[in-house]
Coordinates of C-alpha atoms and ligand atoms in Angstrom, one line a residue:
M1 CA -3.0 8.5 -8.8
A2 CA -5.9 10.3 -10.8
V3 CA -9.6 9.5 -9.5
A4 CA -12.8 9.8 -11.3
V5 CA -15.4 11.7 -9.8
D6 CA -19.0 11.9 -11.3
Q7 CA -20.3 15.4 -11.4
G8 CA -23.8 14.5 -12.3
H9 CA -23.3 14.2 -16.0
G10 CA -20.1 12.4 -16.5
F11 CA -16.7 11.9 -15.0
K12 CA -14.1 14.4 -14.1
L13 CA -10.2 13.4 -13.3
F14 CA -9.0 14.6 -9.8
A15 CA -5.6 13.9 -8.1
R16 CA -6.1 11.8 -5.2
P17 CA -7.6 14.1 -2.5
P18 CA -6.0 14.3 0.8
R19 CA -7.2 12.4 3.8
C20 CA -10.6 13.4 4.9
N21 CA -13.2 12.0 7.2
L22 CA -16.3 10.0 6.5
Q23 CA -18.7 12.5 5.8
S24 CA -16.7 13.8 2.8
F25 CA -16.6 10.5 1.2
S26 CA -18.9 12.1 -1.7
Q27 CA -15.8 14.0 -2.6
L28 CA -13.5 11.1 -2.0
D29 CA -11.9 8.6 -4.7
Y30 CA -15.0 7.3 -6.3
K31 CA -15.2 5.3 -9.2
M32 CA -18.6 6.2 -10.6
L33 CA -21.0 3.5 -12.1
D34 CA -24.3 5.0 -13.5
F35 CA -26.7 2.2 -13.6
S36 CA -30.1 3.6 -15.0
Q37 CA -31.5 1.3 -17.2
T38 CA -30.7 2.8 -20.8
K39 CA -27.3 3.9 -19.8
L40 CA -26.0 0.7 -18.5
T41 CA -23.5 0.1 -21.4
Q42 CA -22.2 3.4 -21.4
S43 CA -21.9 3.4 -17.6
L44 CA -20.1 0.0 -17.7
E45 CA -17.8 1.2 -20.2
H46 CA -16.7 4.1 -18.2
A47 CA -16.5 1.3 -15.3
F48 CA -14.3 -0.6 -17.2
E49 CA -11.9 2.5 -18.3
F50 CA -11.6 3.5 -14.7
T51 CA -11.7 0.1 -13.0
N52 CA -10.2 -1.9 -15.6
I53 CA -13.0 -4.5 -15.2
H54 CA -12.5 -6.8 -18.2
K55 CA -14.6 -6.2 -21.1
S56 CA -15.5 -9.8 -21.6
F57 CA -17.4 -9.4 -18.3
S58 CA -20.9 -10.2 -19.6
T59 CA -23.3 -7.3 -20.0
P60 CA -26.5 -6.6 -21.5
C61 CA -26.6 -5.0 -24.9
L62 CA -28.1 -1.4 -24.6
S63 CA -27.5 1.6 -26.5
H64 CA -25.3 4.5 -25.9
V65 CA -27.7 7.3 -25.0
K66 CA -25.8 10.3 -23.4
D67 CA -28.9 12.6 -22.8
D68 CA -30.9 10.3 -20.9
Y69 CA -29.1 10.7 -17.5
D70 CA -31.8 10.4 -14.7
P71 CA -30.2 11.4 -11.4
N72 CA -33.4 10.0 -9.7
K73 CA -32.8 6.3 -10.9
P74 CA -30.7 3.6 -9.0
R75 CA -27.0 4.1 -8.9
I76 CA -24.0 2.3 -6.9
E77 CA -20.6 4.0 -6.8
I78 CA -17.5 2.6 -5.4
I79 CA -15.9 4.3 -2.5
V80 CA -13.3 1.8 -1.2
G81 CA -12.1 -1.5 -3.1
N82 CA -11.9 -0.4 -6.7
S83 CA -8.3 -2.1 -6.9
S84 CA -9.9 -5.2 -6.6
P85 CA -11.2 -7.0 -10.0
R86 CA -13.1 -9.3 -7.6
V87 CA -15.0 -6.3 -5.9
R88 CA -15.5 -4.6 -9.2
A89 CA -17.2 -7.6 -10.7
L90 CA -19.3 -7.8 -7.9
V91 CA -20.3 -4.2 -8.1
A92 CA -21.0 -4.7 -11.7
E93 CA -23.3 -7.7 -11.2
V94 CA -25.0 -5.6 -8.4
A95 CA -25.4 -2.5 -10.8
I96 CA -26.9 -5.1 -13.3
A97 CA -29.4 -6.3 -10.9
M98 CA -30.1 -3.1 -10.0
A99 CA -31.0 -1.8 -13.5
S100 CA -33.4 -4.8 -13.8
G101 CA -35.3 -3.5 -11.0
I102 CA -34.4 -5.7 -7.9
I103 CA -35.0 -4.0 -4.5
P104 CA -32.8 -4.9 -1.5
E105 CA -34.3 -7.7 0.8
P106 CA -34.0 -7.0 4.4
V107 CA -32.0 -9.7 6.8
P108 CA -34.0 -10.5 9.7
S109 CA -30.9 -11.8 11.7
G110 CA -28.1 -9.5 13.1
L111 CA -28.4 -6.3 15.1
G112 CA -27.9 -3.8 12.3
G113 CA -29.7 -3.1 9.0
A114 CA -28.6 -5.9 6.4
Y115 CA -30.0 -6.4 2.8
F116 CA -29.6 -9.3 0.3
L117 CA -29.4 -8.1 -3.0
R118 CA -30.7 -10.9 -5.9
A119 CA -30.1 -11.1 -9.5
Q120 CA -32.7 -11.5 -11.8
N121 CA -32.8 -15.0 -11.7
G122 CA -33.3 -15.0 -8.1
D123 CA -29.7 -16.2 -6.5
T124 CA -28.6 -14.0 -3.9
I125 CA -25.4 -12.2 -5.1
A126 CA -24.4 -9.8 -2.2
V127 CA -25.1 -8.6 1.2
A128 CA -25.3 -4.6 1.6
K129 CA -25.2 -3.1 5.1
P130 CA -26.0 1.0 5.4
I131 CA -23.7 2.7 7.7
D132 CA -26.5 4.7 9.1
E133 CA -28.3 1.5 10.0
E134 CA -25.7 -0.1 12.4
P135 CA -26.4 -0.9 15.8
L136 CA -27.4 2.4 17.4
A137 CA -27.1 4.7 14.2
M138 CA -29.9 6.6 13.5
N139 CA -31.8 4.6 10.9
N140 CA -31.2 1.2 12.7
P141 CA -34.2 -0.5 11.5
K142 CA -34.0 -3.1 14.7
G143 CA -35.1 -0.6 17.5
L144 CA -31.7 0.2 18.3
A145 CA -31.5 3.9 16.7
G146 CA -30.5 6.9 18.6
R147 CA -26.8 8.2 18.2
M148 CA -25.1 10.3 15.3
L149 CA -22.2 9.2 12.7
G150 CA -19.0 9.5 14.7
Q151 CA -20.4 8.9 18.3
P152 CA -19.3 5.7 20.0
G153 CA -21.2 2.5 18.5
M154 CA -21.6 -1.1 20.4
K155 CA -18.0 -1.2 20.9
C156 CA -16.3 2.2 22.5
S157 CA -13.4 2.0 20.2
I158 CA -15.3 2.0 17.1
R159 CA -17.6 4.9 16.0
I160 CA -20.7 4.8 14.6
G161 CA -20.8 4.8 10.6
E162 CA -17.5 3.2 10.5
T163 CA -17.9 -0.3 10.6
G164 CA -18.4 -0.5 6.5
L165 CA -14.9 1.0 6.6
R166 CA -13.4 -1.9 8.7
E167 CA -15.4 -4.6 6.7
S168 CA -13.6 -3.3 3.3
A169 CA -10.3 -3.1 5.5
A170 CA -10.5 -6.6 6.4
Y171 CA -10.9 -7.6 2.8
I172 CA -8.1 -5.6 1.8
L173 CA -6.0 -7.1 4.6
D174 CA -6.7 -10.5 3.9
H175 CA -3.7 -11.1 1.4
D176 CA -4.2 -13.8 -0.9
G177 CA -7.8 -14.6 0.3
F178 CA -5.9 -16.5 3.4
A179 CA -8.8 -16.4 5.6
G180 CA -11.4 -16.3 2.9
V181 CA -13.0 -12.8 3.6
P182 CA -15.5 -12.7 0.9
P183 CA -14.8 -9.6 -1.6
T184 CA -16.2 -6.6 0.4
A185 CA -16.5 -2.8 -0.8
L186 CA -17.6 0.4 0.6
V187 CA -20.1 1.7 -1.7
R188 CA -22.7 4.6 -2.0
F189 CA -26.2 3.6 -3.4
S190 CA -28.6 6.3 -4.6
H191 CA -32.2 5.8 -5.0
V192 CA -32.3 2.5 -3.4
K193 CA -34.9 1.4 -1.1
F194 CA -33.3 1.1 2.2
N195 CA -34.8 2.0 5.8
I196 CA -34.8 5.5 7.2
N197 CA -36.5 6.1 10.7
S198 CA -37.8 9.5 10.1
P199 CA -37.5 11.0 6.6
E200 CA -38.4 14.2 7.2
S201 CA -35.2 14.6 9.2
D202 CA -32.9 13.1 6.8
P203 CA -30.7 15.6 4.7
T204 CA -30.0 13.0 2.0
P205 CA -32.7 10.3 1.8
N206 CA -31.8 9.0 -1.4
C207 CA -28.1 8.2 -0.8
K208 CA -26.6 5.8 1.6
V209 CA -22.9 4.9 2.0
A210 CA -22.8 0.9 2.6
S211 CA -20.5 -2.1 3.0
L212 CA -21.2 -4.4 0.4
Q213 CA -20.0 -8.0 0.3
R214 CA -20.1 -11.0 -1.9
F215 CA -23.1 -13.4 -0.5
V216 CA -21.6 -16.7 0.1
S217 CA -24.1 -19.7 0.1
H218 CA -23.7 -21.6 3.3
D219 CA -25.4 -24.6 5.2
S220 CA -25.0 -23.0 8.7
D221 CA -22.8 -21.2 11.0
A222 CA -20.4 -22.2 13.6
G223 CA -22.8 -21.7 16.2
D224 CA -25.0 -24.6 14.9
L225 CA -22.2 -26.9 14.8
G226 CA -19.6 -28.1 17.3
P227 CA -15.9 -27.2 16.5
S228 CA -15.0 -30.9 15.9
S229 CA -15.7 -31.0 12.2
F230 CA -13.7 -27.7 11.3
S231 CA -10.4 -28.1 10.1
V232 CA -7.2 -26.9 12.0
T233 CA -6.4 -24.9 8.8
S234 CA -9.6 -23.1 8.5
V235 CA -9.6 -22.1 12.1
H236 CA -5.9 -20.9 12.1
H237 CA -6.3 -19.0 8.8
I238 CA -9.4 -17.0 10.7
G239 CA -7.7 -16.6 14.0
I240 CA -4.4 -15.2 12.4
L241 CA -6.8 -12.7 10.8
D242 CA -8.6 -11.8 13.9
V243 CA -5.1 -11.4 15.7
R244 CA -3.7 -8.9 13.3
L245 CA -7.0 -6.9 13.0
M246 CA -7.8 -7.3 16.7
N247 CA -11.6 -8.3 16.1
L248 CA -13.5 -7.6 18.8
D249 CA -16.4 -9.5 17.4
R250 CA -15.8 -12.9 16.2
H251 CA -18.8 -14.7 17.6
A252 CA -19.8 -17.9 16.0
G253 CA -22.4 -16.3 13.7
N254 CA -20.0 -14.6 12.1
I255 CA -18.3 -17.5 10.9
L256 CA -20.4 -19.4 8.0
V257 CA -19.9 -22.9 7.4
R258 CA -20.2 -24.6 4.0
Q259 CA -20.3 -28.5 3.6
G260 CA -18.4 -30.3 1.0
Q261 CA -17.2 -33.5 0.1
D262 CA -13.7 -34.4 0.2
G263 CA -13.1 -37.9 -1.5
Y264 CA -11.8 -40.7 0.8
A265 CA -11.9 -38.1 3.6
G266 CA -15.8 -37.9 3.8
A267 CA -17.4 -34.5 4.4
T268 CA -15.0 -31.8 5.1
T269 CA -16.7 -28.1 6.0
E270 CA -15.0 -24.5 4.6
L271 CA -15.0 -21.5 7.3
V272 CA -16.1 -18.3 6.0
P273 CA -15.5 -15.4 8.0
I274 CA -18.2 -12.3 7.6
D275 CA -18.9 -9.3 9.7
H276 CA -15.6 -7.4 10.0
G277 CA -17.2 -4.2 11.2
F278 CA -15.6 -4.5 14.6
C279 CA -12.0 -4.9 13.7
L280 CA -9.2 -2.2 13.8
P281 CA -10.3 -0.5 16.8
E282 CA -9.1 3.1 17.5
S283 CA -7.4 1.8 20.8
L284 CA -6.6 -1.6 22.3
D285 CA -9.9 -3.0 23.5
D286 CA -11.1 -6.5 24.3
P287 CA -11.3 -9.0 21.4
Y288 CA -13.5 -11.7 21.2
F289 CA -12.4 -14.9 19.5
E290 CA -14.8 -17.6 19.5
W291 CA -12.0 -20.0 18.5
L292 CA -10.0 -19.3 21.8
H293 CA -11.2 -22.4 23.4
W294 CA -11.5 -24.7 20.1
P295 CA -8.7 -27.4 20.5
Q296 CA -7.7 -26.4 16.9
A297 CA -6.4 -23.1 18.6
S298 CA -3.8 -25.3 20.4
I299 CA -2.5 -27.0 17.6
P300 CA 1.0 -25.4 17.0
F301 CA 0.9 -23.6 13.5
S302 CA 1.9 -25.3 10.4
E303 CA 5.0 -24.6 8.1
S304 CA 2.9 -22.6 5.7
E305 CA 1.1 -20.8 8.0
M306 CA 4.5 -19.9 9.8
E307 CA 5.7 -18.5 6.2
Y308 CA 2.7 -16.7 5.8
I309 CA 3.1 -15.0 9.0
S310 CA 6.7 -14.5 8.5
H311 CA 5.9 -12.7 5.3
L312 CA 3.3 -10.1 6.9
D313 CA 4.9 -6.7 6.8
P314 CA 3.0 -4.3 9.2
C315 CA 4.4 -1.2 7.5
K316 CA 3.2 -2.3 3.9
D317 CA -0.2 -2.9 5.4
A318 CA -0.2 0.5 6.9
E319 CA 0.6 2.0 3.6
L320 CA -1.9 -0.2 2.0
L321 CA -4.8 1.2 4.5
R322 CA -3.4 4.6 4.2
S323 CA -3.7 4.5 0.6
E324 CA -7.1 2.6 0.0
L325 CA -9.0 3.9 2.9
P326 CA -7.7 7.5 3.7
S327 CA -10.6 8.2 6.2
I328 CA -9.4 5.3 8.5
E329 CA -7.8 6.7 11.7
E330 CA -4.0 6.6 12.5
S331 CA -4.5 5.1 15.5
S332 CA -6.5 2.2 14.1
I333 CA -3.5 1.7 11.5
R334 CA -1.0 1.7 14.7
V335 CA -3.5 -1.0 16.5
L336 CA -2.7 -3.1 13.4
V337 CA 0.7 -2.7 13.3
L338 CA 1.2 -3.6 16.9
C339 CA -0.9 -6.7 16.6
T340 CA 0.8 -7.8 13.7
I341 CA 4.3 -7.6 15.3
F342 CA 2.8 -9.4 18.1
L343 CA 1.7 -12.0 16.1
K344 CA 5.1 -12.5 14.3
R345 CA 7.0 -12.3 17.5
A346 CA 4.7 -14.8 19.4
S347 CA 4.4 -17.2 16.9
A348 CA 8.5 -17.1 16.3
Y349 CA 8.7 -17.7 19.7
G350 CA 6.4 -20.8 19.5
L351 CA 3.2 -19.9 20.8
C352 CA 0.3 -21.2 19.5
L353 CA -3.0 -19.3 18.2
A354 CA -4.9 -20.1 21.6
E355 CA -1.8 -18.8 23.7
I356 CA -1.5 -15.6 21.4
G357 CA -5.4 -14.9 21.5
E358 CA -5.5 -15.3 25.5
M359 CA -2.6 -12.7 26.1
M360 CA -5.0 -10.3 24.0
T361 CA -7.9 -10.9 25.6
R362 CA -8.9 -9.4 28.8
E363 CA -9.7 -11.2 32.1
F364 CA -13.0 -11.1 34.0
C365 CA -13.0 -12.4 37.4
G366 CA -15.1 -11.4 40.6
G367 CA -17.0 -8.9 38.7
E368 CA -13.9 -6.8 37.4
E369 CA -12.2 -6.6 34.1
S370 CA -8.3 -7.0 34.0
W371 CA -6.2 -5.4 31.5
S372 CA -4.9 -8.0 29.0
T373 CA -1.3 -9.0 28.9
L374 CA -1.1 -7.2 25.7
E375 CA -2.5 -4.1 27.1
N376 CA -0.3 -4.5 30.2
L377 CA 2.8 -4.7 28.1
C378 CA 2.1 -1.7 25.9
M379 CA 1.2 0.0 29.5
K380 CA 4.8 -0.8 30.4
A381 CA 6.0 0.3 27.4
K382 CA 4.4 3.6 27.5
A383 CA 5.5 4.2 30.8
S384 CA 9.0 3.1 30.4
L385 CA 9.0 6.0 27.8
E386 CA 7.5 8.4 29.3
K387 CA 9.9 8.0 32.7
G388 CA 12.6 8.3 30.0
L389 CA 13.8 5.2 30.6
S390 CA 14.6 4.1 27.2
G391 CA 14.4 7.1 24.9
G392 CA 14.4 10.9 25.2
N393 CA 14.3 12.5 28.6
D394 CA 11.1 13.7 28.1
F395 CA 8.7 11.6 25.8
I396 CA 5.6 13.0 26.1
E397 CA 6.9 16.8 25.7
K398 CA 9.0 15.5 22.6
H399 CA 6.5 12.9 20.9
C400 CA 3.0 13.2 22.1
N401 CA 0.8 15.8 20.2
R402 CA -1.9 15.7 23.2
H403 CA 0.5 15.7 26.3
E404 CA -1.5 17.0 28.7
E405 CA -2.3 13.7 30.8
K406 CA 0.5 11.4 32.0
V407 CA -0.1 7.6 32.3
D408 CA -0.4 7.8 36.2
E409 CA -3.0 10.3 35.9
M410 CA -5.1 7.5 33.8
F411 CA -5.9 5.7 37.1
Q412 CA -6.8 9.1 39.1
F413 CA -10.4 7.8 39.3
D414 CA -9.7 4.5 40.7
D415 CA -8.4 4.5 44.2
E416 CA -7.6 1.2 44.6
Y417 CA -5.5 1.0 41.6
E418 CA -2.1 0.3 41.7
Y419 CA 0.4 0.3 38.5
D420 CA 3.8 -1.0 39.1
S421 CA 6.0 -0.8 36.1
D422 CA 8.6 -3.2 37.3
S423 CA 6.1 -6.0 37.9
S424 CA 5.2 -8.4 35.5
P425 CA 1.6 -8.1 34.4
T426 CA 1.1 -11.8 34.6
N427 CA 2.6 -12.1 38.2
G428 CA 0.0 -12.1 40.9
K429 CA -3.2 -10.2 40.5
P430 CA -3.7 -8.7 37.0
S431 CA -4.1 -5.1 36.9
K432 CA -7.4 -3.4 37.2
I433 CA -9.0 -1.4 34.4
A434 CA -10.2 2.0 35.9
R435 CA -13.8 2.0 35.6
F436 CA -16.3 5.2 36.1
L437 CA -19.1 6.9 34.4
S438 CA -19.4 5.7 30.9
M439 CA -19.2 8.9 29.1
S440 CA -19.1 9.1 25.2
V441 CA -17.3 11.6 23.8
L442 CA -17.7 13.2 20.3
D443 CA -14.9 13.9 18.1
N444 CA -12.9 16.9 18.7
N445 CA -14.4 18.8 16.2
S446 CA -17.8 18.7 17.7
K447 CA -16.5 19.8 21.1
L448 CA -19.4 18.2 22.7
C449 CA -19.4 15.2 25.0
R450 CA -22.8 12.9 25.3
L451 CA -23.3 11.8 29.0
N452 CA -24.8 8.0 29.4
D453 CA -25.1 7.1 32.9
D454 CA -24.0 3.5 33.2
R455 CA -25.9 2.9 36.2
G456 CA -29.1 2.3 34.8
S457 CA -30.6 5.8 33.9
N458 CA -31.2 6.8 30.4
S459 CA -30.3 10.2 31.3
T460 CA -28.4 12.3 28.2
T461 CA -27.1 15.7 28.4
E462 CA -25.1 17.5 26.0
V463 CA -22.2 19.8 27.5
N464 CA -19.7 21.4 25.6
V465 CA -16.1 20.9 26.9
D466 CA -16.3 23.7 29.4
G467 CA -18.8 22.5 31.3
D468 CA -21.7 24.5 29.7
E469 CA -25.0 22.4 29.6
R470 CA -26.7 22.7 26.2
G471 CA -29.9 21.1 27.1
D472 CA -31.3 18.7 29.7
I473 CA -32.9 15.8 28.6
D474 CA -33.9 14.4 32.0
D475 CA -33.5 15.2 35.7
N476 CA -30.4 13.0 36.0
S477 CA -28.2 15.2 33.9
N478 CA -27.1 17.4 36.5
S479 CA -25.8 14.7 38.7
N480 CA -23.8 13.2 35.6
N481 CA -22.3 16.7 34.9
N482 CA -21.3 17.1 38.3
N483 CA -19.9 13.4 38.5
L484 CA -17.9 14.3 35.2
K485 CA -16.6 17.7 36.9
A486 CA -16.0 15.9 40.4
S487 CA -13.8 13.3 38.5
G488 CA -11.5 16.1 36.9
L489 CA -12.4 14.2 33.7
M490 CA -13.9 17.8 32.2
R491 CA -10.3 19.2 32.3
S492 CA -8.9 16.5 30.4
L493 CA -11.5 16.5 27.9
S494 CA -10.4 19.9 26.7
Y495 CA -7.2 18.4 25.7
S496 CA -8.9 15.5 24.0
V497 CA -6.6 13.4 26.1
P498 CA -5.8 9.9 24.4
N499 CA -5.8 7.8 27.6
Y500 CA -9.9 7.8 27.5
N501 CA -12.0 6.1 25.0
L502 CA -14.9 7.6 23.2
D503 CA -17.1 6.4 26.6
G504 CA -14.9 7.5 29.0
Q505 CA -13.2 4.4 29.9
C506 CA -9.4 4.4 30.3
I507 CA -7.7 2.8 27.2
I508 CA -4.6 2.4 25.5
C509 CA -4.1 4.4 22.2
F510 CA -1.4 5.1 20.2
G511 CA -2.8 8.1 17.7
E512 CA -1.2 10.6 20.2
M513 CA 2.4 9.8 19.4
D514 CA 4.5 11.4 16.6
D515 CA 6.5 9.1 13.9
E516 CA 9.5 9.0 16.2
G517 CA 7.5 8.5 19.2
W518 CA 5.7 5.6 17.8
R519 CA 9.1 4.1 16.6
L520 CA 10.3 4.5 20.0
F521 CA 7.6 2.7 21.4
L522 CA 7.4 -0.3 19.3
E523 CA 11.2 -0.7 20.0
C524 CA 10.6 -0.6 23.7
F525 CA 7.6 -3.0 23.2
E526 CA 9.5 -5.5 21.5
K527 CA 12.2 -5.6 24.1
K528 CA 9.4 -6.6 26.6
L529 CA 8.2 -9.5 24.5
P530 CA 10.5 -12.2 25.2
K531 CA 10.1 -12.4 28.9
A532 CA 6.0 -12.1 28.5
F533 CA 6.3 -15.3 26.0
E534 CA 8.6 -17.2 28.3
E535 CA 5.9 -16.3 31.2
R536 CA 2.9 -17.4 29.0
K537 CA 4.7 -20.4 27.8
S538 CA 5.7 -21.5 31.4
M539 CA 2.0 -21.2 32.1
G540 CA 0.9 -24.2 30.0
L541 CA -2.4 -24.6 28.3
S542 CA -5.7 -23.8 30.2
K543 CA -7.5 -26.5 31.7
Q544 CA -10.4 -26.1 29.4
R545 CA -8.7 -26.8 26.2
L546 CA -6.7 -29.6 27.6
G547 CA -10.0 -31.1 28.7
S548 CA -11.8 -31.1 25.3
S549 CA -12.1 -34.4 23.6
C550 CA -12.5 -33.0 20.0
E551 CA -10.6 -35.0 17.2
F552 CA -9.3 -34.0 14.1
Ligands
LIG601 N1 -21.2 -12.5 2.9 C1 -22.2 -13.1 3.3 N2 -23.1 -14.2 2.9 C2 -24.0 -14.8 3.2 N3 -24.8 -14.3 4.3 C3 -24.2 -13.3 5.1 C4 -23.0 -12.6 4.7 N4 -22.9 -11.6 5.3 C5 -23.9 -11.5 6.1 N5 -24.6 -12.6 6.1 C6 -25.9 -13.0 6.5 O1 -26.7 -11.8 7.1 C7 -26.6 -11.7 8.3 C8 -26.6 -10.4 9.3 O2 -25.2 -10.1 8.6 P1 -24.0 -9.6 9.7 O3 -23.8 -10.8 10.9 O4 -23.0 -9.0 9.1 O5 -24.9 -8.3 10.6 P2 -24.8 -7.6 11.9 O6 -25.9 -6.9 11.9 O7 -23.5 -6.6 12.0 O8 -24.6 -9.0 12.8 P3 -24.5 -9.2 14.2 O9 -25.5 -8.4 15.0 O10 -24.1 -10.7 14.5 O11 -23.0 -8.5 14.4 C9 -25.7 -12.8 9.1 O12 -26.4 -13.7 10.0 C10 -25.8 -14.0 7.8 O13 -26.7 -14.8 8.0

């Protein structure tokens, strides 16, 4: 597929470029829209040409002026999402608003930088969230700045600067608007006033990559109301999306509520899911599902929901993400595949949304967090393969790109940990998650790790993977480094071991396997599902849900 890239004074067609990382978005598959006032018509024509926006879309009548290109005027470019007409329409509306001189209006709520964009008539049309203003990112306007793009964010399995990508992914994967994710794109704004914490240190002060989402007018969010007024369908539809995408952040504030009147039935509410930046983690993680204990989640799926689930095709979804979001990590795509398979098998077995959600959620008991059932199943499947029980004789040698560490060694830092691959994850006490010094590891290219002492200190030291310190920031850095060396982790770092997350915690990720290894793993994983479902079914519903008195 050819793509159009703006080269300053016009477009050039390129074949789709190869996968590249976030930093190289500027060379990616842009569909450029240039929105200086006098060039608006020309720009929209380019937009129509390259994005197939229907020409009946209302545009102001402005003259063609080829030579008035002003690189300092506000512009917006679509990076991801161009294949959706609803996204293109949204971007065109925002472009028109920008041409009329609107400036982004900071949203006070939320931890990241978010801005409302208004049309000339004052209506809010979109919400923009620059990736460098995410929580912990360098230009965060809410006092949560400090880290660089690519470092671990609020969730260790999601890097800073990649939430916008995930917001787009959620929209792309919400087939037929099943859950109602508003149209969302990843865009690049030029010469638009967003927050910059220290202008002198910013190499590209006039340019920001951001997620852009259609504003949805609403009356409240789910946190303001009890769940009793929500329809079973709307809860199920959002829940199905969250399970597929392993959403780590479905809190009540991320479900907008629109009140409506529905004839004889009286008031109805529509739920609109927003804020999908913490979906599709790079490894299995602990999802947060606000709906988990809502009574609707314990109602069996309807026929049409079962049909929707049965038509979900994890391989097609994976391909879709690879083609639409070339910079998303393969390990995140594999989490999507795994969770979709899990949802399909579990629902076909007869489990309800709450049971499925519970199996994916970690247990926190007596100050300790335990693996979720899903994580335990994956651990067992990996362990089986690595022991050659179902597959090749030496799975790791054959199928793992980074094979220096084996499963057993994941727990070398937790003396109490015992892993019994033959016992059921749901039998007896759940497996404990090995916890140790929280350590943030940059990506492979940087060859740097940043240490953050979990135990209350703000100490930060940069070391290379061989252990040489690059600079002390406070007195505790040596002890951090010693802890790290003592733990043996330094050795594993140099191999970029897949068994630790970006924050140095034990994790389960799938990025290290080659295609055949991944196929074998899934086969093994699927074989283990019926027994796990049977056990879950025999446990019955939790007291908390049974005790609820919600009516539908
Ligand atoms: N599509 C939308 N339509 C209407 N309002 C929105 C939309 N997206 C975001 N908002 C509003 O903007 C606020 C901040 O957005 P959002 O929750 O996505 O940001 P955040 O910084 O990621 O938040 P959080 O810290 O809760 O994760 C929301 O509380 C909501 O009020």
